[in-house]
Amino acid sequence: MYQIRHAELYPPEKEMAKYDMLKKIKQDSGLVIVEASIVFPVTFIVILFLLYTGNVYLQKCKVESLTTQIAIMGAACCIDPMLDEMESGTIPDYDDIDIRLYRYLISSEMDDVEDELEETLEKAVKNMSTGLFSGMTPVSVAAEVGFHNGFLYSTFSADVSYKITIPIRLLGQSEQTLINLSSHAEVSATDSVEFILNVNMVEDYVERFEFTNNIKTKITDAISKAKEWVAE
């Protein structure tokens, strides 16, 4: 009775199928190990590279923010040269007041502001943190800011170029990967009040020029008539 029940529960076909499956697993175990030894490291390197690339873009966003802040600060200083004194809360002496009347006519009037903000931007980028991973601080930083005077329309721009190192080597690389990046920001630095004053100045010069021409014409006519009268 026991043998019949055992045969019913475990028929020979199932025993053979189980045996074949175990045999196949034993035969394929070496192939699985070889595939895993190739796929797992490659997958790990790709995932790690993607994480590092994400950190590069995080650093780029920080630099973009710093560049925009410097451009806005420079435009504000060009519109109002007394901005620093006003924000400090102190009342400057009469001799220290410098409103730079000709800053929209002579671009060199803002050279000191450009030099200061350029140094500030370069230091800020160099002193950035490494982000999520170590060894990814921006290097080879070069900043350039400038006030662009168009008389009718002026802007203040900030540019910075830098490099970020990805601290891993891909297959076949002898050196670490360096990514060249740059950021640019440009902000309007046009003062509407100054624009109106410049337009009024031009109108005054035109009116004076016309008035001078009219006087010159009248004098010439008077001299001609006097010569004709003398000749008669």
CSV table of C-alpha atoms in Angstrom, one decimal, residues 68-80 104 146-158 184-192 195:
chain,number,residue,atom,x,y,z
A,68,THR,CA,24.1,85.6,-12.4
A,69,GLN,CA,24.5,87.2,-9.0
A,70,ILE,CA,27.7,88.9,-10.1
A,71,ALA,CA,26.1,90.2,-13.3
A,72,ILE,CA,23.1,91.6,-11.3
A,73,MET,CA,25.5,93.1,-8.8
A,74,GLY,CA,27.6,94.7,-11.5
A,75,ALA,CA,24.5,96.2,-13.2
A,76,ALA,CA,23.2,97.6,-10.0
A,77,CYS,CA,26.6,99.3,-9.3
A,78,CYS,CA,26.6,100.8,-12.8
A,79,ILE,CA,23.1,102.1,-12.4
A,80,ASP,CA,23.9,103.5,-9.0
A,104,TYR,CA,27.6,105.9,-19.9
A,146,GLY,CA,32.5,93.8,-18.3
A,147,PHE,CA,30.3,96.8,-18.6
A,148,HIS,CA,29.1,97.2,-22.2
A,149,ASN,CA,28.1,100.7,-23.0
A,150,GLY,CA,25.8,101.3,-26.0
A,151,PHE,CA,24.9,104.8,-25.0
A,152,LEU,CA,21.2,104.1,-25.5
A,153,TYR,CA,21.3,100.6,-24.1
A,154,SER,CA,24.0,99.2,-21.7
A,155,THR,CA,24.5,95.8,-20.2
A,156,PHE,CA,26.8,94.2,-17.7
A,157,SER,CA,28.0,90.6,-18.4
A,158,ALA,CA,29.8,88.0,-16.4
A,184,HIS,CA,27.5,83.3,-19.0
A,185,ALA,CA,25.1,85.9,-17.7
A,186,GLU,CA,24.2,89.4,-19.0
A,187,VAL,CA,21.9,91.9,-17.3
A,188,SER,CA,20.6,95.2,-18.5
A,189,ALA,CA,22.4,98.1,-16.9
A,190,THR,CA,20.3,100.9,-18.4
A,191,ASP,CA,19.2,103.7,-16.1
A,192,SER,CA,15.9,105.2,-17.4
A,195,PHE,CA,18.7,107.8,-20.5
